[in-house]
Amino acid sequence: MKISYNWLKQFIKTDWDAEKTGELLTDLGLEIEGIETYESVKGGLKGIVVGEVLTCIQHPNADRLKVTTVNIGEDAPIQIVCGAPNVAAGQKVPVATIGTTLYTQEGEAWTIKKGKIRGEESHGMICAEDELGLGESHDGIMVLDATVKVGTLAADLFKVENDEVFEIGLTPNRADAMSHYGVARDLKAGLLQKEISLELITPSVSSYHVDARAYKVDVDVQDYEKAPRYCGVTISGVKVEASPAWLQNRLKSIGLSPINNIVDITNYVLHELGQPLHAFDGDRITGNKIEVKTCKAGTKFTTLDGVERELHEEDLMICDAKKPMCIAGVFGGIDSGVSEHTSRIFLESAYFNPVSVRKTAKRHGLNTDSSFRFERGIDPNLTEYALKRAALLILEVAGGEITSDIVDTYPKKIKDFEVRLSFDNAKKLIGETIPEETIKSILSSLEIKVNNVTEAGLGLTVPAYRNDVQREADIIEEILRVYGYNNIATTTKLNASISNSSRFEDYKLQNIIGNQLASQGFYEIMANSLTTPKYVELSEDLNADHNVKMLNPLSSDLEVMRQSLLFSGLEAVAHNINRKRSDLKLFEYGKTYHQYTEAREEHKHLSLFVTGNKTEERWNSTANPSDFFYLKGTIEVILQRLGLTRLKSSPNTSDVFSEGMSFSIGKKKLVDFGLVKKSVLKHFGISQNVLFADFNWDNVLEMAKHNTIKFNAISKYPSIRRDFALLLDNKVTFEDIDTIAKQTEKQLLKNVSLFDVYEGKNLPTGKKSYAVSFIFQDEHKTLNDKQIDKIMSKLQANFENKLAAELR
């Protein structure tokens, strides 16, 4: 938000420089992000003075140039070569002296230098309007009034306004500071703490009166919940034209483009007092009637930007007897605004329900200065005053007369907030005792009324425009920010207690697994928990009735909380693939949200997404696409890292997978994983395979907590490996071999591995060859060949008897 310092000083007459004022505003919670210089004329006409042309003769070496001598108020006249056809002796003209910087229409700077033009010296430049930034004419030099004194600074003559503009990073809760008056109110309170007492000057409306009751517009508010207060008045005989310079400069300084004097006044009062206004062309109000109501869903309405919009049944509209004219508090209609032909207006000032305005603005993707303020809550008691202020300003800049009484529909007054402040609680939160008189002074400076005083605390009435101050803690925050955070002493002693923390804390396990995945080439993603309700249509496992819906959605694509991490992850996959990054390994920690009949539930998940090649393409290696078994191995490593090894696998029945598996321990399902269906991928425009794993992180945490880690000392004695090449029936699995081997030798056999499988030529039909390795180790002594041969003989015998195996 931009605040003009010159404008601010109309409310509070401070002589502080802008930087010092900015520091105080920052201390008050209105953080100044920067201070910019504004000049009504670029460059401020620095170095431009009024000169008098004494002589003007033809240039000896150029037909279109003149050689002039010009008095600029110095000891001697200067010679200037000028190419303007209208230059003549006796004229008063603006002169750019040596070293002056001028600007082109495109904003490029150039500097006046001493030089020679066709052999004649030139010590400055006689300027045209466009060269000074005072107009667009370049037909000739600018000829000034003959009474102007030579040597007068052009900046003084043309009343160039120089200003300093604060860029305030306004927090959403500070609706009271969304105007120059609101900022001045805070500044007054801050200065008072520094023992500088200044009056807060409010524009007078005492001269407001009705000139003639000649043009009345009836107002019918049909929805008081959405429009608690609505005011209006008519003004006739106005002349719509460009605004005066002072008004244009005020708006330009804060980044607004002037439109015409009527619209500019509504914008001026908006930024002056924080009250949005709207001016309707009176001749376009059918039936001389204003109806504040909602319209039928699907009603077409064209806004000022020329876009035809389809209205929602809850959009509050300002209508005449036949048609909608304006989206209340958001945007005007193209057919009811003020134009150059307007001669009478209906001026609106209202207080609209903040939630209603926000929903409407978001539905239509609109963000205007008016909606910005209505959404956050303006002062409902300022409505009529702002209307009078704007009406008087319109009479000043556009003429006309007030031709009706003010219509003010306000059936149920919005009450101020009653809050009780405990001195003890204030001391606890602030950390030190602030004198009671100082507290009362601060609150009074913020227009918070002290109703009663006791030894324990204060009874307070907070004005309705401070909708962010409704609790005792809010009052204490107000006291502290005005008193000054920097004035609170820092203690020299720090007390801290040591708390017991489990090694199975959620964040610790997340960090462990996150670091492990990162070391394997995975990148972490963080997706929005808000999503579109259409995604539930992609899976029969999801139910639209279980969507947690937002009361005030930002857009139609962010209406509900997600029920699955799959779709937000696929959005990230598609985004990367569309940017030529097709080899992806991603993971995300996040929650899913579900609305059930009994209650809402949240569940934490870890999701993995793998697509493309396992590694980047290299000259010395071929492409190695990611597959189901790569994802399965990654999942097993994760679970092993958490000590979860006794996994039970089962087919996955989720309809988002074309093929998949699940891992469980007991009745607790830990993870579902597999290849995502082509139909789901097609919805996101993904043509390559995507592997997806969904960990139920809540179950993983629970099982990890119950897992007991056992430690074994590393053996001092060597291990011994022996191999078998077994000819087996095709139906025999490695699991069968592993089971028989471990039953045969339970103490010394440490590991059984399958390192080669052969099927095909030179083998009998229905047979296959397994190459199996066995690792033996004794924890107490070194094994010898005799012991190993005895065990191998037992293994061979059992394989032959139970599996009909043959040694090859």
GROMACS .gro file of C-alpha atoms in nm, residues 217-466:
model
  250
  217VAL     CA    1  -3.344   0.808  -0.627
  218ASP     CA    2  -3.529   0.556  -0.410
  219VAL     CA    3  -3.321   0.286  -0.238
  220ASP     CA    4  -3.452  -0.062  -0.157
  221VAL     CA    5  -3.207  -0.286   0.031
  222GLN     CA    6  -3.338  -0.643   0.008
  223ASP     CA    7  -3.048  -0.821   0.179
  224TYR     CA    8  -2.941  -0.648   0.501
  225GLU     CA    9  -2.710  -0.935   0.593
  226LYS     CA   10  -2.492  -0.868   0.290
  227ALA     CA   11  -2.545  -0.489   0.299
  228PRO     CA   12  -2.583  -0.381   0.665
  229ARG     CA   13  -2.558  -0.012   0.574
  230TYR     CA   14  -2.624   0.168   0.247
  231CYS     CA   15  -2.610   0.545   0.185
  232GLY     CA   16  -2.665   0.749  -0.127
  233VAL     CA   17  -2.723   1.103  -0.253
  234THR     CA   18  -2.779   1.267  -0.592
  235ILE     CA   19  -2.575   1.550  -0.742
  236SER     CA   20  -2.699   1.731  -1.054
  237GLY     CA   21  -2.543   1.971  -1.302
  238VAL     CA   22  -2.193   1.825  -1.286
  239LYS     CA   23  -1.943   1.875  -1.565
  240VAL     CA   24  -1.725   1.573  -1.629
  241GLU     CA   25  -1.374   1.669  -1.736
  242ALA     CA   26  -1.010   1.623  -1.642
  243SER     CA   27  -0.929   1.667  -1.275
  244PRO     CA   28  -0.734   1.970  -1.148
  245ALA     CA   29  -0.359   1.932  -1.108
  246TRP     CA   30  -0.368   1.892  -0.727
  247LEU     CA   31  -0.607   1.598  -0.751
  248GLN     CA   32  -0.414   1.432  -1.034
  249ASN     CA   33  -0.088   1.471  -0.842
  250ARG     CA   34  -0.236   1.309  -0.532
  251LEU     CA   35  -0.349   1.004  -0.728
  252LYS     CA   36  -0.036   0.979  -0.942
  253SER     CA   37   0.185   0.988  -0.634
  254ILE     CA   38   0.033   0.659  -0.510
  255GLY     CA   39   0.037   0.495  -0.852
  256LEU     CA   40  -0.318   0.567  -0.974
  257SER     CA   41  -0.400   0.701  -1.319
  258PRO     CA   42  -0.650   0.989  -1.324
  259ILE     CA   43  -0.970   0.918  -1.522
  260ASN     CA   44  -1.208   1.211  -1.480
  261ASN     CA   45  -1.296   1.446  -1.198
  262ILE     CA   46  -1.594   1.240  -1.067
  263VAL     CA   47  -1.418   0.902  -1.064
  264ASP     CA   48  -1.099   1.063  -0.935
  265ILE     CA   49  -1.283   1.204  -0.633
  266THR     CA   50  -1.424   0.861  -0.545
  267ASN     CA   51  -1.070   0.720  -0.564
  268TYR     CA   52  -0.936   1.015  -0.366
  269VAL     CA   53  -1.180   0.961  -0.078
  270LEU     CA   54  -1.116   0.586  -0.089
  271HIS     CA   55  -0.744   0.639  -0.025
  272GLU     CA   56  -0.799   0.938   0.203
  273LEU     CA   57  -1.052   0.784   0.445
  274GLY     CA   58  -1.061   0.414   0.350
  275GLN     CA   59  -1.429   0.427   0.242
  276PRO     CA   60  -1.499   0.289  -0.109
  277LEU     CA   61  -1.751   0.491  -0.312
  278HIS     CA   62  -1.920   0.446  -0.647
  279ALA     CA   63  -2.074   0.706  -0.878
  280PHE     CA   64  -2.360   0.600  -1.109
  281ASP     CA   65  -2.471   0.797  -1.413
  282GLY     CA   66  -2.814   0.915  -1.298
  283ASP     CA   67  -2.960   0.912  -1.648
  284ARG     CA   68  -2.883   0.539  -1.676
  285ILE     CA   69  -3.071   0.443  -1.358
  286THR     CA   70  -3.399   0.305  -1.487
  287GLY     CA   71  -3.700   0.402  -1.279
  288ASN     CA   72  -3.494   0.628  -1.050
  289LYS     CA   73  -3.461   0.333  -0.816
  290ILE     CA   74  -3.170   0.143  -0.660
  291GLU     CA   75  -3.226  -0.216  -0.549
  292VAL     CA   76  -2.957  -0.391  -0.343
  293LYS     CA   77  -3.016  -0.761  -0.396
  294THR     CA   78  -2.891  -1.088  -0.541
  295CYS     CA   79  -2.979  -1.198  -0.894
  296LYS     CA   80  -3.062  -1.535  -1.043
  297ALA     CA   81  -2.770  -1.772  -1.094
  298GLY     CA   82  -2.642  -1.751  -1.450
  299THR     CA   83  -2.745  -1.388  -1.506
  300LYS     CA   84  -2.510  -1.224  -1.756
  301PHE     CA   85  -2.336  -0.903  -1.650
  302THR     CA   86  -2.064  -0.703  -1.827
  303THR     CA   87  -1.820  -0.522  -1.599
  304LEU     CA   88  -1.620  -0.205  -1.663
  305ASP     CA   89  -1.332  -0.405  -1.809
  306GLY     CA   90  -1.560  -0.526  -2.090
  307VAL     CA   91  -1.572  -0.886  -1.966
  308GLU     CA   92  -1.910  -1.060  -1.960
  309ARG     CA   93  -1.949  -1.250  -1.635
  310GLU     CA   94  -2.199  -1.508  -1.517
  311LEU     CA   95  -2.339  -1.415  -1.178
  312HIS     CA   96  -2.365  -1.652  -0.883
  313GLU     CA   97  -2.686  -1.667  -0.684
  314GLU     CA   98  -2.503  -1.526  -0.379
  315ASP     CA   99  -2.340  -1.229  -0.556
  316LEU     CA  100  -2.478  -0.905  -0.411
  317MET     CA  101  -2.565  -0.664  -0.690
  318ILE     CA  102  -2.661  -0.298  -0.713
  319CYS     CA  103  -2.953  -0.288  -0.959
  320ASP     CA  104  -3.199  -0.036  -1.096
  321ALA     CA  105  -3.564  -0.118  -1.163
  322LYS     CA  106  -3.472  -0.347  -1.456
  323LYS     CA  107  -3.109  -0.453  -1.460
  324PRO     CA  108  -2.793  -0.505  -1.249
  325MET     CA  109  -2.554  -0.210  -1.260
  326CYS     CA  110  -2.268  -0.301  -1.028
  327ILE     CA  111  -2.119  -0.595  -0.838
  328ALA     CA  112  -2.154  -0.458  -0.485
  329GLY     CA  113  -1.821  -0.365  -0.333
  330VAL     CA  114  -1.621  -0.518  -0.616
  331PHE     CA  115  -1.661  -0.376  -0.967
  332GLY     CA  116  -1.893  -0.146  -1.162
  333GLY     CA  117  -2.086  -0.227  -1.477
  334ILE     CA  118  -1.997  -0.099  -1.821
  335ASP     CA  119  -2.340   0.056  -1.881
  336SER     CA  120  -2.382   0.258  -1.561
  337GLY     CA  121  -2.050   0.432  -1.508
  338VAL     CA  122  -1.976   0.803  -1.538
  339SER     CA  123  -1.887   0.927  -1.888
  340GLU     CA  124  -1.814   1.264  -2.047
  341HIS     CA  125  -2.188   1.301  -2.116
  342THR     CA  126  -2.292   1.255  -1.753
  343SER     CA  127  -2.469   1.553  -1.598
  344ARG     CA  128  -2.616   1.403  -1.282
  345ILE     CA  129  -2.497   1.123  -1.059
  346PHE     CA  130  -2.610   0.899  -0.778
  347LEU     CA  131  -2.322   0.869  -0.531
  348GLU     CA  132  -2.308   0.548  -0.326
  349SER     CA  133  -2.133   0.490   0.008
  350ALA     CA  134  -2.195   0.160   0.185
  351TYR     CA  135  -2.077  -0.102   0.429
  352PHE     CA  136  -2.093  -0.449   0.271
  353ASN     CA  137  -2.042  -0.780   0.450
  354PRO     CA  138  -1.668  -0.867   0.426
  355VAL     CA  139  -1.724  -1.241   0.372
  356SER     CA  140  -1.982  -1.181   0.098
  357VAL     CA  141  -1.752  -0.940  -0.088
  358ARG     CA  142  -1.454  -1.174  -0.062
  359LYS     CA  143  -1.649  -1.473  -0.197
  360THR     CA  144  -1.781  -1.271  -0.488
  361ALA     CA  145  -1.441  -1.120  -0.573
  362LYS     CA  146  -1.274  -1.463  -0.569
  363ARG     CA  147  -1.549  -1.625  -0.772
  364HIS     CA  148  -1.497  -1.373  -1.052
  365GLY     CA  149  -1.119  -1.343  -1.014
  366LEU     CA  150  -1.138  -0.973  -0.933
  367ASN     CA  151  -0.917  -0.777  -0.696
  368THR     CA  152  -0.995  -0.406  -0.677
  369ASP     CA  153  -0.911  -0.131  -0.430
  370SER     CA  154  -1.272  -0.143  -0.313
  371SER     CA  155  -1.290  -0.520  -0.264
  372PHE     CA  156  -0.951  -0.513  -0.089
  373ARG     CA  157  -1.099  -0.287   0.179
  374PHE     CA  158  -1.447  -0.433   0.203
  375GLU     CA  159  -1.303  -0.785   0.241
  376ARG     CA  160  -1.102  -0.680   0.546
  377GLY     CA  161  -1.374  -0.471   0.707
  378ILE     CA  162  -1.408  -0.093   0.688
  379ASP     CA  163  -1.552   0.150   0.944
  380PRO     CA  164  -1.934   0.123   0.933
  381ASN     CA  165  -1.966   0.456   1.112
  382LEU     CA  166  -1.767   0.643   0.843
  383THR     CA  167  -2.017   0.576   0.563
  384GLU     CA  168  -2.223   0.895   0.578
  385TYR     CA  169  -1.928   1.122   0.661
  386ALA     CA  170  -1.730   0.992   0.361
  387LEU     CA  171  -2.034   1.048   0.139
  388LYS     CA  172  -2.058   1.412   0.247
  389ARG     CA  173  -1.682   1.458   0.203
  390ALA     CA  174  -1.694   1.320  -0.153
  391ALA     CA  175  -2.004   1.524  -0.243
  392LEU     CA  176  -1.838   1.849  -0.137
  393LEU     CA  177  -1.523   1.766  -0.333
  394ILE     CA  178  -1.730   1.685  -0.644
  395LEU     CA  179  -1.901   2.024  -0.616
  396GLU     CA  180  -1.555   2.182  -0.593
  397VAL     CA  181  -1.405   2.015  -0.901
  398ALA     CA  182  -1.711   1.942  -1.118
  399GLY     CA  183  -1.966   2.202  -1.012
  400GLY     CA  184  -2.333   2.115  -0.976
  401GLU     CA  185  -2.558   2.101  -0.671
  402ILE     CA  186  -2.680   1.846  -0.421
  403THR     CA  187  -3.034   1.758  -0.522
  404SER     CA  188  -3.157   1.508  -0.262
  405ASP     CA  189  -3.143   1.421   0.103
  406ILE     CA  190  -2.900   1.146   0.200
  407VAL     CA  191  -3.062   0.804   0.200
  408ASP     CA  192  -2.917   0.603   0.490
  409THR     CA  193  -3.050   0.251   0.543
  410TYR     CA  194  -2.894   0.118   0.862
  411PRO     CA  195  -3.156  -0.095   1.042
  412LYS     CA  196  -2.922  -0.276   1.281
  413LYS     CA  197  -2.625  -0.077   1.404
  414ILE     CA  198  -2.296  -0.262   1.414
  415LYS     CA  199  -2.186  -0.257   1.775
  416ASP     CA  200  -1.846  -0.171   1.916
  417PHE     CA  201  -1.652  -0.443   2.098
  418GLU     CA  202  -1.651  -0.468   2.477
  419VAL     CA  203  -1.321  -0.598   2.617
  420ARG     CA  204  -1.186  -0.635   2.970
  421LEU     CA  205  -0.812  -0.579   3.033
  422SER     CA  206  -0.636  -0.728   3.334
  423PHE     CA  207  -0.322  -0.542   3.446
  424ASP     CA  208  -0.173  -0.872   3.569
  425ASN     CA  209  -0.226  -1.040   3.231
  426ALA     CA  210  -0.074  -0.739   3.055
  427LYS     CA  211   0.235  -0.768   3.275
  428LYS     CA  212   0.264  -1.143   3.207
  429LEU     CA  213   0.242  -1.106   2.830
  430ILE     CA  214   0.456  -0.793   2.798
  431GLY     CA  215   0.721  -0.905   3.047
  432GLU     CA  216   0.732  -0.588   3.251
  433THR     CA  217   0.498  -0.340   3.415
  434ILE     CA  218   0.381  -0.045   3.209
  435PRO     CA  219   0.234   0.235   3.422
  436GLU     CA  220  -0.146   0.237   3.429
  437GLU     CA  221  -0.162   0.601   3.320
  438THR     CA  222   0.056   0.519   3.018
  439ILE     CA  223  -0.174   0.230   2.927
  440LYS     CA  224  -0.482   0.454   2.947
  441SER     CA  225  -0.308   0.723   2.742
  442ILE     CA  226  -0.211   0.475   2.470
  443LEU     CA  227  -0.562   0.332   2.451
  444SER     CA  228  -0.721   0.676   2.435
  445SER     CA  229  -0.483   0.777   2.154
  446LEU     CA  230  -0.607   0.473   1.959
  447GLU     CA  231  -0.970   0.583   2.010
  448ILE     CA  232  -1.030   0.291   2.250
  449LYS     CA  233  -1.263   0.421   2.517
  450VAL     CA  234  -1.191   0.351   2.884
  451ASN     CA  235  -1.532   0.288   3.047
  452ASN     CA  236  -1.427   0.198   3.398
  453VAL     CA  237  -1.110   0.160   3.601
  454THR     CA  238  -1.048  -0.083   3.888
  455GLU     CA  239  -0.740  -0.198   4.072
  456ALA     CA  240  -0.743  -0.515   3.864
  457GLY     CA  241  -0.792  -0.368   3.519
  458LEU     CA  242  -0.993  -0.167   3.270
  459GLY     CA  243  -1.331  -0.200   3.102
  460LEU     CA  244  -1.292  -0.092   2.739
  461THR     CA  245  -1.498  -0.018   2.432
  462VAL     CA  246  -1.315  -0.082   2.104
  463PRO     CA  247  -1.452   0.099   1.794
  464ALA     CA  248  -1.616  -0.122   1.532
  465TYR     CA  249  -1.352  -0.042   1.270
  466ARG     CA  250  -1.088  -0.223   1.480
   0.00000   0.00000   0.00000
